[in-house]
XYZ file of N, CA, C and O in Angstrom:
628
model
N -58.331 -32.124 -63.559
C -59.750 -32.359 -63.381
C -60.074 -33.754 -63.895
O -59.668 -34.089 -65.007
N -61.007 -34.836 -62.907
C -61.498 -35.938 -63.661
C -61.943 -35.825 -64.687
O -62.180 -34.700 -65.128
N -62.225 -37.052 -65.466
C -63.076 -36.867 -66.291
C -64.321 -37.648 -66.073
O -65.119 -37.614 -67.010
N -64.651 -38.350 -65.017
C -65.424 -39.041 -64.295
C -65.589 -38.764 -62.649
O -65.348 -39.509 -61.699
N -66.059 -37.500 -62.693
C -66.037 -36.752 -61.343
C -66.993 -37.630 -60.369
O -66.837 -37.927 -59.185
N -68.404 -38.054 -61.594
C -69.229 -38.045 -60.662
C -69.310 -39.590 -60.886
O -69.157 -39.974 -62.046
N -69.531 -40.511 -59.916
C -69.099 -41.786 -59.471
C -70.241 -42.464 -59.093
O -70.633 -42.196 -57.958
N -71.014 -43.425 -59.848
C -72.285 -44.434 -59.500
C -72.247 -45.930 -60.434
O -71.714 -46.416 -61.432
N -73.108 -46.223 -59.461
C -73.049 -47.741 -60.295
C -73.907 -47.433 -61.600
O -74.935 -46.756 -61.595
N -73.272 -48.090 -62.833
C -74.209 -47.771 -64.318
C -74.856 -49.382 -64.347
O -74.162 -50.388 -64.491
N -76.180 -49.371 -64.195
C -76.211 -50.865 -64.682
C -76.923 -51.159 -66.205
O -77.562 -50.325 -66.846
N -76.696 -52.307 -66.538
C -76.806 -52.804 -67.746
C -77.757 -54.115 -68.451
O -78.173 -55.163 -67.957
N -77.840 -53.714 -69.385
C -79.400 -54.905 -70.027
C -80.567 -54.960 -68.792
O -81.187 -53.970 -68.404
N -80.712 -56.212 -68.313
C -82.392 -56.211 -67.771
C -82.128 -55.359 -66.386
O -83.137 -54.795 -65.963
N -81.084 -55.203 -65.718
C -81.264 -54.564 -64.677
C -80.879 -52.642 -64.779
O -80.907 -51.857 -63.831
N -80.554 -52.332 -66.205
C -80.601 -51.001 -66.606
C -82.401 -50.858 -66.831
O -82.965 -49.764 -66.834
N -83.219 -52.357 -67.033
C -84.587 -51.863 -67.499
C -85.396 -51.916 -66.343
O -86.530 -51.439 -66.315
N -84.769 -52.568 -65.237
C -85.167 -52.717 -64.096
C -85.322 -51.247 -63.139
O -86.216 -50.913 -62.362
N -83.941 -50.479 -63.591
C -84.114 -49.292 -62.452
C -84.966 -48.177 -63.955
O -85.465 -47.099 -63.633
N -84.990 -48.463 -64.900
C -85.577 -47.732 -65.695
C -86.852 -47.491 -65.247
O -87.397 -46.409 -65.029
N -87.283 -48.633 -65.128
C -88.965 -49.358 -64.380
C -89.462 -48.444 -63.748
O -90.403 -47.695 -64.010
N -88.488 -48.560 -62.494
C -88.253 -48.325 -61.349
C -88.471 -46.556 -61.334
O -89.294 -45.772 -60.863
N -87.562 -46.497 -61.919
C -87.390 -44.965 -61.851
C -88.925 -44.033 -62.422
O -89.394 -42.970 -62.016
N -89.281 -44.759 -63.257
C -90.756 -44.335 -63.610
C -91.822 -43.717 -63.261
O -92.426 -42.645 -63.278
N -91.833 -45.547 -62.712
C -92.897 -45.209 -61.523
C -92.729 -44.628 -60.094
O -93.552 -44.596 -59.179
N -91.831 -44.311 -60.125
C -91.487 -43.779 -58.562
C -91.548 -42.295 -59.393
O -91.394 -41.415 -58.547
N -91.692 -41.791 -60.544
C -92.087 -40.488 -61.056
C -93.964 -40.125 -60.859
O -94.488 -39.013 -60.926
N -94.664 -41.483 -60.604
C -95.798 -41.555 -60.763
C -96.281 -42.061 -62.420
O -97.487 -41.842 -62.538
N -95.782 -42.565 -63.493
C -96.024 -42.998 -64.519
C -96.481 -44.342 -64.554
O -96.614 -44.795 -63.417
N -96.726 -45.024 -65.335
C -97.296 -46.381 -65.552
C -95.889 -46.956 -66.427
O -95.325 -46.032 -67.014
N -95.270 -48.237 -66.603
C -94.491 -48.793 -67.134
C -95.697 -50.010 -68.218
O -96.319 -51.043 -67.971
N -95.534 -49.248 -69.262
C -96.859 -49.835 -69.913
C -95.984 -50.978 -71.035
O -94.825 -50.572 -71.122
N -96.109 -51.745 -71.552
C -95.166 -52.263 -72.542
C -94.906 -51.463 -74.097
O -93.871 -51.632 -74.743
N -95.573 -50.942 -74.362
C -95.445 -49.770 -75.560
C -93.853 -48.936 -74.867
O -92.787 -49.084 -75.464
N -93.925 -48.310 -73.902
C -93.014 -47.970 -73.375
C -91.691 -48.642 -72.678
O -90.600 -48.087 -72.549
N -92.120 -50.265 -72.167
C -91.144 -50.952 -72.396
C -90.029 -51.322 -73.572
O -88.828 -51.590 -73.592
N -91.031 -51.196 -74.475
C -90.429 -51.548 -75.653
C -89.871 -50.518 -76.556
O -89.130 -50.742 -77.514
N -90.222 -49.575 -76.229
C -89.731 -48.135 -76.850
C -88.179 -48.088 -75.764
O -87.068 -48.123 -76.294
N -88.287 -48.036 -74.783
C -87.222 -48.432 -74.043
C -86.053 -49.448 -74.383
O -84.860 -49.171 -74.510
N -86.449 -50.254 -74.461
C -85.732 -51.553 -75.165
C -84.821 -51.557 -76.401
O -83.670 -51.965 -76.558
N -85.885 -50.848 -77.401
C -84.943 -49.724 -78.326
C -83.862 -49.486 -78.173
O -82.850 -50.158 -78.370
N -84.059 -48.192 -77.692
C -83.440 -47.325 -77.473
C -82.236 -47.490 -76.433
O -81.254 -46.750 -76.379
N -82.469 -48.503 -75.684
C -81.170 -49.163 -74.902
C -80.494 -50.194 -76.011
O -79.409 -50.685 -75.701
N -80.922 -50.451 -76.943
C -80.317 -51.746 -77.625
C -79.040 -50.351 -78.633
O -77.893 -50.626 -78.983
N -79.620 -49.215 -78.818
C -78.312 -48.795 -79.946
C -76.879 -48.058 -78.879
O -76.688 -47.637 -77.737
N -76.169 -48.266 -80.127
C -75.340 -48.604 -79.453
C -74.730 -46.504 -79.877
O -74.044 -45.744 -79.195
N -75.202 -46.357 -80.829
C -75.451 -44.576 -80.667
C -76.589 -43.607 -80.586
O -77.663 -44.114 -80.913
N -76.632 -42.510 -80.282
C -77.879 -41.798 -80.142
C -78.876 -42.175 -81.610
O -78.587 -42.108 -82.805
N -80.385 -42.667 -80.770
C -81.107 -42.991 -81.856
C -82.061 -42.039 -82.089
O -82.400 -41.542 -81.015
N -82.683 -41.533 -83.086
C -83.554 -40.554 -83.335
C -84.694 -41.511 -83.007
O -84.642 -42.719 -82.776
N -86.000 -40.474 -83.050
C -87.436 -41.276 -82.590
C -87.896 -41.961 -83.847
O -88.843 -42.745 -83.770
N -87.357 -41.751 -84.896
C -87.841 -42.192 -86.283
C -86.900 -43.935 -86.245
O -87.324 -44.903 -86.877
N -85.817 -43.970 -85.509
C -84.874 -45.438 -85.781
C -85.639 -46.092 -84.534
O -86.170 -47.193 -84.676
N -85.689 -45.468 -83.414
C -86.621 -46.183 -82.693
C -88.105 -46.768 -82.847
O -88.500 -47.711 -82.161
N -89.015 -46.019 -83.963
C -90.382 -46.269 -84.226
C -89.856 -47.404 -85.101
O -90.442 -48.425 -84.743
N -89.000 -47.669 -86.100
C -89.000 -48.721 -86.842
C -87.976 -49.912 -86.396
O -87.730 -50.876 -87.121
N -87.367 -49.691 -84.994
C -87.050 -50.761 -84.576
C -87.725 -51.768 -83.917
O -87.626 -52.984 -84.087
N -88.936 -50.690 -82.575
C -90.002 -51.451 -82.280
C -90.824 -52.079 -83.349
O -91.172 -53.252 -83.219
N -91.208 -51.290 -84.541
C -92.400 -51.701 -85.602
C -91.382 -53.277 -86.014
O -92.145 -54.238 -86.110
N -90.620 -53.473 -86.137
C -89.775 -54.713 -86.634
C -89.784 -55.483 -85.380
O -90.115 -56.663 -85.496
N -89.544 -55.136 -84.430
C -90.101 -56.451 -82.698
C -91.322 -56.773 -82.615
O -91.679 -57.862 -82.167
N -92.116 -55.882 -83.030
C -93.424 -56.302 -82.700
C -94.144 -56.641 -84.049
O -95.067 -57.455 -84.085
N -93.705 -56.017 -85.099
C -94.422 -57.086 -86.097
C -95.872 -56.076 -86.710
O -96.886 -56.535 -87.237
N -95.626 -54.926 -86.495
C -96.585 -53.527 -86.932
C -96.363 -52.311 -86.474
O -96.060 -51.958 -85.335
N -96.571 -51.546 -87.656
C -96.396 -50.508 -87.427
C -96.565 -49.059 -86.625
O -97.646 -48.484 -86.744
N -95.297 -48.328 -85.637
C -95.314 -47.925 -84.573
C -94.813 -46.546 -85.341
O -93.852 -46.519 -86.111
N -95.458 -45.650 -85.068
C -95.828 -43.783 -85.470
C -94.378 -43.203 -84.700
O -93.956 -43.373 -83.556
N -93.990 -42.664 -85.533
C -92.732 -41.871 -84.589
C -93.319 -41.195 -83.650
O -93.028 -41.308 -82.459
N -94.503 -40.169 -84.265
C -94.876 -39.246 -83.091
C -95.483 -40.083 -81.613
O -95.848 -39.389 -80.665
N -95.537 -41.371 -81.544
C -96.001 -41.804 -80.121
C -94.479 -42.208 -79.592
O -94.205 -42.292 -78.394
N -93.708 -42.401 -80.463
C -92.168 -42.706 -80.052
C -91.723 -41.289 -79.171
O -91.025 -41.057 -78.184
N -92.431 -40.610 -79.988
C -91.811 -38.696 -79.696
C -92.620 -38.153 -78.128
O -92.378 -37.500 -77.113
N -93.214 -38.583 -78.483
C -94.397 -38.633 -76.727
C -93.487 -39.507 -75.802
O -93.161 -38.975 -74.740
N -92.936 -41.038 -76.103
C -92.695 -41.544 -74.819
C -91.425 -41.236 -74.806
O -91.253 -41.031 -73.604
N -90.322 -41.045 -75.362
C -89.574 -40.153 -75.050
C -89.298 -38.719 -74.652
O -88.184 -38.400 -74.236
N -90.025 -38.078 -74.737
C -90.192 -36.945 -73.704
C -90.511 -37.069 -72.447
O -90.027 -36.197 -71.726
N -91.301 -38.023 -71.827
C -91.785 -38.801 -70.832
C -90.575 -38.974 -70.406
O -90.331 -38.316 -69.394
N -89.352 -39.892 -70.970
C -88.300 -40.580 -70.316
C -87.111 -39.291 -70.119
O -86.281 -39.191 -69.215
N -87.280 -38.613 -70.973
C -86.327 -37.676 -70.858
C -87.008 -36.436 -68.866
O -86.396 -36.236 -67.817
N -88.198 -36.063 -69.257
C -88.816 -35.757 -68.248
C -88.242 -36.921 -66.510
O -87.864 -36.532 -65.405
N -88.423 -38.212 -67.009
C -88.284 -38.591 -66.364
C -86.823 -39.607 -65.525
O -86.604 -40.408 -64.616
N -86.190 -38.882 -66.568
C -84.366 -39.115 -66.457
C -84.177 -40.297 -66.652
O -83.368 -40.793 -65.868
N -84.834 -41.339 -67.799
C -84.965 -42.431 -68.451
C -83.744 -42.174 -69.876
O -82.868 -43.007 -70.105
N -83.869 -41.226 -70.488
C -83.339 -40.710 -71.631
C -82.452 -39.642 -71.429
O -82.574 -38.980 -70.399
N -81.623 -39.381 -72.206
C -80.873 -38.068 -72.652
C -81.090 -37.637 -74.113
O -80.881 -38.358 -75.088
N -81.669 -35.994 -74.150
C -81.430 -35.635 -75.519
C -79.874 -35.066 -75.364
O -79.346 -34.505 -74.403
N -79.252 -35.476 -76.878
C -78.451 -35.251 -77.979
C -79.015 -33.943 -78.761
O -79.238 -34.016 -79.970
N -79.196 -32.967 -78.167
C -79.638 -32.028 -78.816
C -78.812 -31.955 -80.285
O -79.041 -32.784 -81.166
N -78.064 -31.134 -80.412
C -77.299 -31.585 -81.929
C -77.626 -32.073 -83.030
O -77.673 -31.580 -84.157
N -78.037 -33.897 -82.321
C -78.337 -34.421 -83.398
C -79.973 -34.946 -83.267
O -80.487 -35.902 -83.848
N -80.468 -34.197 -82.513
C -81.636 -34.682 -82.086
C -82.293 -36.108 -82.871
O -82.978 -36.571 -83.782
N -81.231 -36.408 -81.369
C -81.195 -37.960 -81.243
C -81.625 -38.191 -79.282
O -81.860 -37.292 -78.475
N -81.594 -39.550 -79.060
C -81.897 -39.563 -77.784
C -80.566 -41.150 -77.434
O -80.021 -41.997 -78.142
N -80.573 -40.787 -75.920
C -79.718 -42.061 -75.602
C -80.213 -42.400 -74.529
O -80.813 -41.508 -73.927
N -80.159 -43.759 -73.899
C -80.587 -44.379 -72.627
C -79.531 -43.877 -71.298
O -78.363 -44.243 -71.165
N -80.355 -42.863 -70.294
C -79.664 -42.695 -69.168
C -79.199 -43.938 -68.503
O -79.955 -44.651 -67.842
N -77.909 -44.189 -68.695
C -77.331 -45.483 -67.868
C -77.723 -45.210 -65.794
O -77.684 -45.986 -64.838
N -77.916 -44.368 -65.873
C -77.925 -44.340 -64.207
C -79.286 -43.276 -63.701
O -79.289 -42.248 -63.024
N -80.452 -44.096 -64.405
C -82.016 -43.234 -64.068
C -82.167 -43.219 -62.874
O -83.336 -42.976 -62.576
N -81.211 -43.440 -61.648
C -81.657 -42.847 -60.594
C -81.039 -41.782 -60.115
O -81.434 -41.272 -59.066
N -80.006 -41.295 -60.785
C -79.278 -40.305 -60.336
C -79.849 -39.142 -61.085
O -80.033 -39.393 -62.276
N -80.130 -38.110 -60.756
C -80.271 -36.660 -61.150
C -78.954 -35.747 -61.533
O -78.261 -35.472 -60.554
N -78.570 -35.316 -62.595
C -77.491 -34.135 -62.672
C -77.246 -33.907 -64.010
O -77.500 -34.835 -64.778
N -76.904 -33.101 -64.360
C -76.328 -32.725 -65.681
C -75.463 -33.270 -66.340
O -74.575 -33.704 -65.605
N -75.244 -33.512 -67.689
C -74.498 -34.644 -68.327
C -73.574 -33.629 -69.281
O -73.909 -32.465 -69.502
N -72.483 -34.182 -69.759
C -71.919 -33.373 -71.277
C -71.619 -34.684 -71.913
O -71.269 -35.741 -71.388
N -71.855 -34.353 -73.289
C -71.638 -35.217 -74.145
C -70.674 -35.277 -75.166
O -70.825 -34.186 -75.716
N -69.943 -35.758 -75.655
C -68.685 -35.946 -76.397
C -69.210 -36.443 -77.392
O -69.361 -37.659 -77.273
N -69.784 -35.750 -78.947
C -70.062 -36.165 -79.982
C -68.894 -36.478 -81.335
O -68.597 -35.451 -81.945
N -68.433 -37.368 -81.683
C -67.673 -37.783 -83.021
C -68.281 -37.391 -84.155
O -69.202 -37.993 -84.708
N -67.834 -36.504 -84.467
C -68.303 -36.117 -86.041
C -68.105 -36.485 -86.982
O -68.327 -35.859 -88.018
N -67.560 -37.765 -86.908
C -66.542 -38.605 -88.264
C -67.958 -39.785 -88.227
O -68.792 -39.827 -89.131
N -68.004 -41.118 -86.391
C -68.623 -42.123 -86.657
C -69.908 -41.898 -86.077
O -70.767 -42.762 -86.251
N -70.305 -40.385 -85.098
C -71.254 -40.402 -84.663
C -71.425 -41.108 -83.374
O -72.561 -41.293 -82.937
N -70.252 -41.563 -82.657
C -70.640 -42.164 -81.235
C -71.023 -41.159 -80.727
O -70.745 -40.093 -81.277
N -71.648 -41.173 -79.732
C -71.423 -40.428 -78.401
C -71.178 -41.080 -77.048
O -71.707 -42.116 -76.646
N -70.127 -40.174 -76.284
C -69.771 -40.605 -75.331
C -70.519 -39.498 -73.805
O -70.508 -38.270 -73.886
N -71.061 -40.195 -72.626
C -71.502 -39.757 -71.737
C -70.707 -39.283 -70.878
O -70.339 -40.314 -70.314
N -69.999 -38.152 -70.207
C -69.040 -38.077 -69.077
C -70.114 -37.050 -68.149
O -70.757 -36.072 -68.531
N -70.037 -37.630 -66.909
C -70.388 -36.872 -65.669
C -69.288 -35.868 -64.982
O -68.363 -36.347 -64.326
N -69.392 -34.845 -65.113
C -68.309 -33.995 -64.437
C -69.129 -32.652 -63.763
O -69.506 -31.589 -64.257
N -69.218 -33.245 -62.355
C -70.578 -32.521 -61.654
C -69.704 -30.914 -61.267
O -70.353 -29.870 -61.191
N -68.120 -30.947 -61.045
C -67.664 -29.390 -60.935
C -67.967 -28.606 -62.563
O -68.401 -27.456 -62.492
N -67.801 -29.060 -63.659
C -68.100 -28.313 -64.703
C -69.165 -28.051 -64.904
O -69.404 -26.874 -65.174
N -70.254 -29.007 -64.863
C -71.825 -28.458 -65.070
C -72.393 -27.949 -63.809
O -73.581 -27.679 -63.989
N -71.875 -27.631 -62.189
C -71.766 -26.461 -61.683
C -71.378 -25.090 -61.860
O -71.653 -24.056 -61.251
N -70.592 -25.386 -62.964
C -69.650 -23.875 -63.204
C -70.845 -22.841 -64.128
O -71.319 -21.709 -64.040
N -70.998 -24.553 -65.406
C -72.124 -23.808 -66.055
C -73.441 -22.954 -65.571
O -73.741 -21.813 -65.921
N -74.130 -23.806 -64.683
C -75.204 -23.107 -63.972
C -75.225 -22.066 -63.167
O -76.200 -21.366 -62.896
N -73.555 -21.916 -62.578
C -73.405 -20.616 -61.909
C -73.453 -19.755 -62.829
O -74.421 -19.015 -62.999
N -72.232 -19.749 -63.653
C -72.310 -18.722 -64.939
C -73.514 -18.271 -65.546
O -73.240 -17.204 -66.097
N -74.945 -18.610 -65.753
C -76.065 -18.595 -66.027
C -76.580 -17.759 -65.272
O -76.965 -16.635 -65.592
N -76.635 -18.469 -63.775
C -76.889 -17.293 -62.719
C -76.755 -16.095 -62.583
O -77.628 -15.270 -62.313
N -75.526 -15.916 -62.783
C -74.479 -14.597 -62.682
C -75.358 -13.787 -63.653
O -76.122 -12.891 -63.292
N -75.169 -14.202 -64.946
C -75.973 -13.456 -65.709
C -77.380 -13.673 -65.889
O -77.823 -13.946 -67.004
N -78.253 -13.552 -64.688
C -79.642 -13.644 -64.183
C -80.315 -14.400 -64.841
O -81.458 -13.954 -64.950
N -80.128 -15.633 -65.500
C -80.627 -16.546 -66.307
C -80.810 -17.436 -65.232
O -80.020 -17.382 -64.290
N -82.046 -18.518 -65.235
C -82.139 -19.483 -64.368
C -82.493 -20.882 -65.301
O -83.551 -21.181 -65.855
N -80.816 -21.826 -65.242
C -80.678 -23.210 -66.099
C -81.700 -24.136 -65.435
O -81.557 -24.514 -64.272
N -82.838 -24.526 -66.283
C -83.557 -25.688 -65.780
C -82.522 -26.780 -66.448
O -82.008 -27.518 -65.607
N -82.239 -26.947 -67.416
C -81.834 -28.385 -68.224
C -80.640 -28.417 -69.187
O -80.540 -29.012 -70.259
N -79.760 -27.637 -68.552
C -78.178 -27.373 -68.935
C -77.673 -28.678 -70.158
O -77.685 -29.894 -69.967
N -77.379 -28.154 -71.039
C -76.640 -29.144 -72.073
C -75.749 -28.449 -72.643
O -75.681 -27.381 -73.250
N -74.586 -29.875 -72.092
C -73.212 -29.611 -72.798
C -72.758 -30.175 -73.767
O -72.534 -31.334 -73.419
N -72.402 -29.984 -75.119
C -71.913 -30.781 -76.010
C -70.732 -30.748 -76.755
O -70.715 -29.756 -77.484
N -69.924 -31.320 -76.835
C -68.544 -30.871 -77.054
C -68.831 -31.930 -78.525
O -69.312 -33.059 -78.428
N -68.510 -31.423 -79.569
C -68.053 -32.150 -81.213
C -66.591 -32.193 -81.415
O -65.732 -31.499 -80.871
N -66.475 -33.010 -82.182
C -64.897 -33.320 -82.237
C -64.681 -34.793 -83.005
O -65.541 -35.098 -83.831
N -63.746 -35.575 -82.809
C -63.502 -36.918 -82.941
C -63.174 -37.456 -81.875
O -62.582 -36.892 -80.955
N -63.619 -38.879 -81.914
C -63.426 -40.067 -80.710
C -62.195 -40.646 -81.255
O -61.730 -40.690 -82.394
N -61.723 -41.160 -79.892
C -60.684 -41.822 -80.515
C -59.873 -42.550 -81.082
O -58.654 -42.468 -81.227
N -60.926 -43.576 -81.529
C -60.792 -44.875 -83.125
C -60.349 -43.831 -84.340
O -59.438 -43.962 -85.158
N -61.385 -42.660 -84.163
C -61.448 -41.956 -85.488
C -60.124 -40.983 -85.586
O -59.605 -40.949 -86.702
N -59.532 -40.210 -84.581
C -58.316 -40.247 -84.765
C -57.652 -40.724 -85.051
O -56.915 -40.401 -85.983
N -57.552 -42.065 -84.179
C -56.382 -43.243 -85.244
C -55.967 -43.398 -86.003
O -54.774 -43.577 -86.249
N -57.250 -43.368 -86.916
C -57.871 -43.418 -88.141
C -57.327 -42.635 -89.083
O -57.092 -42.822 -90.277
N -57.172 -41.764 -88.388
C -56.457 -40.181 -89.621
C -54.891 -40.667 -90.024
O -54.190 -39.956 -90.743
């Protein structure tokens, strides 16, 4: 089985904020700069950021102070609007590299440095949603998370 089943272009810096934009407003939302910049964030870390590292990364760009709970609003927005991924786990959030694509994600969390890694594997998170089915459950927002170590941190051992 791949481990990269599902196959799209990921784009990156201004043109990851470009289809971010994009993707938005084609939800019907406004791309307001509060939300640019909450965006901006949250694409700049380089691991899942909670809404609390994001409120004080913007509050440090902009030069005053930004409320987690409006951080916690426009990320639900992005997550709603396949801008974001929750990290349930660590309820944390990460920037969907490919906001125009729709599908279910699993995530590969390091429990040693805390990366997380994104893999698309559209036959496994089919399997999941069937399995759900089967047992008369109906998956709106399937999350997979696998914990473990990455593999620096193996090395490492």
């Amino acid at each position: 089985m791949a481990a990269h089943a599902h196959k799209h272009h990921e784009p990156q810096g201004i043109d990851l904020t470009v289809a971010a934009q994009a993707a938005l407003e084609k939800s019907g939302e406004q791309w307001t700069s509060m939300r640019a910049s909450v965006f901006a964030a949250l694409a700049g870390f380089d691991k899942p950021a909670s809404a609390y590292d994001i409120a004080e990364s913007v509050s440090k760009a902009e030069g005053r102070r930004v409320a987690a709970n409006s951080v916690y609003r426009i990320l639900d927005l992005f997550v709603g609007a396949n801008l974001a991924r929750r990290v349930e786990s660590a309820n944390a959030y990460v920037a969907n590299a490919h906001p125009e694509c729709l599908h279910d994600c699993i995530f590969l969390v390091c429990d040693s440095c805390g990366q997380t890694t994104h893999i698309d594997d559209d036959p496994v998170t089919r399997g999941v949603r069937h399995a759900a089915e089967l047992a008369g459950f109906t998956p709106v927002r399937p999350v997979i998370e696998v914990r473990g170590r990455c593999a620096a941190c193996e090395a490492q051992r």
